[in-house]
Backbone as a printed PyTorch tensor [residue, N CA C, xyz], in Angstrom:
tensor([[[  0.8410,  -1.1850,   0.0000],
         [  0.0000,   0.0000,   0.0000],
         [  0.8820,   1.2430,   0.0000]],

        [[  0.7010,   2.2990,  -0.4190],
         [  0.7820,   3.6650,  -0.6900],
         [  0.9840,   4.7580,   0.2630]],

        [[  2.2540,   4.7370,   1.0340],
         [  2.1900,   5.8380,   1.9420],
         [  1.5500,   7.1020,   1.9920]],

        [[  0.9720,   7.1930,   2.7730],
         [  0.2020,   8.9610,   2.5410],
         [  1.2810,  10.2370,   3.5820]],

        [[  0.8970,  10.8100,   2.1350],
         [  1.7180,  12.1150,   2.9910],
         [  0.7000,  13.6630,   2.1110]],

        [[  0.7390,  14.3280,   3.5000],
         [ -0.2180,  15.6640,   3.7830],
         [  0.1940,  15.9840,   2.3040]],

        [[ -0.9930,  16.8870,   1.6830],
         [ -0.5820,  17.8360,   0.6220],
         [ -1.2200,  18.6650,   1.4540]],

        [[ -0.8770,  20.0750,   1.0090],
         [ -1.1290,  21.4190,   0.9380],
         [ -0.9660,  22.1930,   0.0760]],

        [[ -2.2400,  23.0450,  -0.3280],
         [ -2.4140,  23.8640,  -1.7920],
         [ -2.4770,  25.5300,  -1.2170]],

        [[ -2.2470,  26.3120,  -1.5280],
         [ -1.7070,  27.6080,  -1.1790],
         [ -2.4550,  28.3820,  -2.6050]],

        [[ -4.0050,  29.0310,  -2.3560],
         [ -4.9730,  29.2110,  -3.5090],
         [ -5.2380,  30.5230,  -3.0430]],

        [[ -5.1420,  31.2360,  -3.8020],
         [ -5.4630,  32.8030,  -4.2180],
         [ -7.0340,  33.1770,  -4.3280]],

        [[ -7.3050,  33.2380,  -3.5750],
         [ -9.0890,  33.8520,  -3.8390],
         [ -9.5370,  35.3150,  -3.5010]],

        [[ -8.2720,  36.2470,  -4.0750],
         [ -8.6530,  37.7920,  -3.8860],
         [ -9.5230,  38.1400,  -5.0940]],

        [[ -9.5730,  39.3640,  -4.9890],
         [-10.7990,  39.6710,  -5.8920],
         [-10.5100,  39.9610,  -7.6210]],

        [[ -8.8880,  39.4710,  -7.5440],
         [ -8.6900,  39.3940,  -8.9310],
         [ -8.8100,  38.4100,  -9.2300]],

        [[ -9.3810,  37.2750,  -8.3410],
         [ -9.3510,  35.4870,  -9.0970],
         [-11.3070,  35.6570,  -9.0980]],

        [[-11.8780,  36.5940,  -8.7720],
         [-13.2830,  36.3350,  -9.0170],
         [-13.4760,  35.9200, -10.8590]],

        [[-15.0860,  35.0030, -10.1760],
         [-15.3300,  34.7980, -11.9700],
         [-14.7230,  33.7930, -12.6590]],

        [[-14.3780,  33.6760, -13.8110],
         [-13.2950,  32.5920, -14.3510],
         [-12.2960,  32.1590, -13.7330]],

        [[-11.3290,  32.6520, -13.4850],
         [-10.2430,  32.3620, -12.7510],
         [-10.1020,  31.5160, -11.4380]],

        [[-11.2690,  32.0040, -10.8850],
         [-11.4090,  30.9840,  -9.5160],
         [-12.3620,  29.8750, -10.0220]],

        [[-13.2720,  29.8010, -11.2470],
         [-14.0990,  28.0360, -11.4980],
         [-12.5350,  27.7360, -12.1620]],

        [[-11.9180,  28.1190, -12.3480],
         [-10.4700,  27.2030, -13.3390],
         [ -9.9190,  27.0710, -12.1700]],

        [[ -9.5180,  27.3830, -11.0580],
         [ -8.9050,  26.7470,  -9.7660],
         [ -9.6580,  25.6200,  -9.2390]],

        [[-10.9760,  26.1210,  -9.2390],
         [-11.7570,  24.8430,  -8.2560],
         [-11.6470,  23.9020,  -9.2640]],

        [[-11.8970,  24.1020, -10.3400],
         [-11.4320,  22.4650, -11.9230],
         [-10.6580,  21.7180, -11.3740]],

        [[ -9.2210,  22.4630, -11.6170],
         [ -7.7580,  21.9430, -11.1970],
         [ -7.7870,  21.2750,  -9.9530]],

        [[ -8.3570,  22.1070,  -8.7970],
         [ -8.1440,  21.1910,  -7.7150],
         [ -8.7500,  19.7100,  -7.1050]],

        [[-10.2070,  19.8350,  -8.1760],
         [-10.7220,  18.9340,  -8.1370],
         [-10.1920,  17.8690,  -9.0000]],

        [[ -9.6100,  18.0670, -10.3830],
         [ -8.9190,  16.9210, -11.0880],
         [ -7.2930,  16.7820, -10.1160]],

        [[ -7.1590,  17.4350,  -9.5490],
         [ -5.9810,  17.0950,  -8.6040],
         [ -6.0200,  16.3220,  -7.3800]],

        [[ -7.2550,  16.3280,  -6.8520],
         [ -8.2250,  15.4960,  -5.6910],
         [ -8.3020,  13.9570,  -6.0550]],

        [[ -9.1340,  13.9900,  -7.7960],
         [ -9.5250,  12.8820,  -8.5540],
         [ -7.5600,  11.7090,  -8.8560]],

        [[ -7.2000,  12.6170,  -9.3310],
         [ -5.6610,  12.0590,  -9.2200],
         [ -5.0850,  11.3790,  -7.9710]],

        [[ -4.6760,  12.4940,  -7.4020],
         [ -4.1490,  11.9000,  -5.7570],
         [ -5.0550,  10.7750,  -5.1940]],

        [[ -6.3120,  10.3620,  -5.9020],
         [ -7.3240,   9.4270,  -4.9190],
         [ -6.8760,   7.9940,  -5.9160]],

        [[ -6.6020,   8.5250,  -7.2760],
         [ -6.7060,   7.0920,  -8.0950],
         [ -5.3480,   6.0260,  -7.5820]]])
């Protein structure tokens, strides 16, 4: 089995990531979630 070790993501949600920029973060982090789980 697969040692686990902590990630930590360091995500920008000022008011220049409103709108597009922040649904293209939540994408990424979720295909990055989907990854790290497979």
């Amino acid at each position: 089995m697969a040692r686990k070790l902590p990630v930590y993501l360091l995500l920008d949600t000022s008011g220049s990531m409103s709108g597009e920029p922040i649904e293209q973060v939540k994408t990424g982090v979720q295909m990055l979630l989907s990854a790290l789980r497979a």
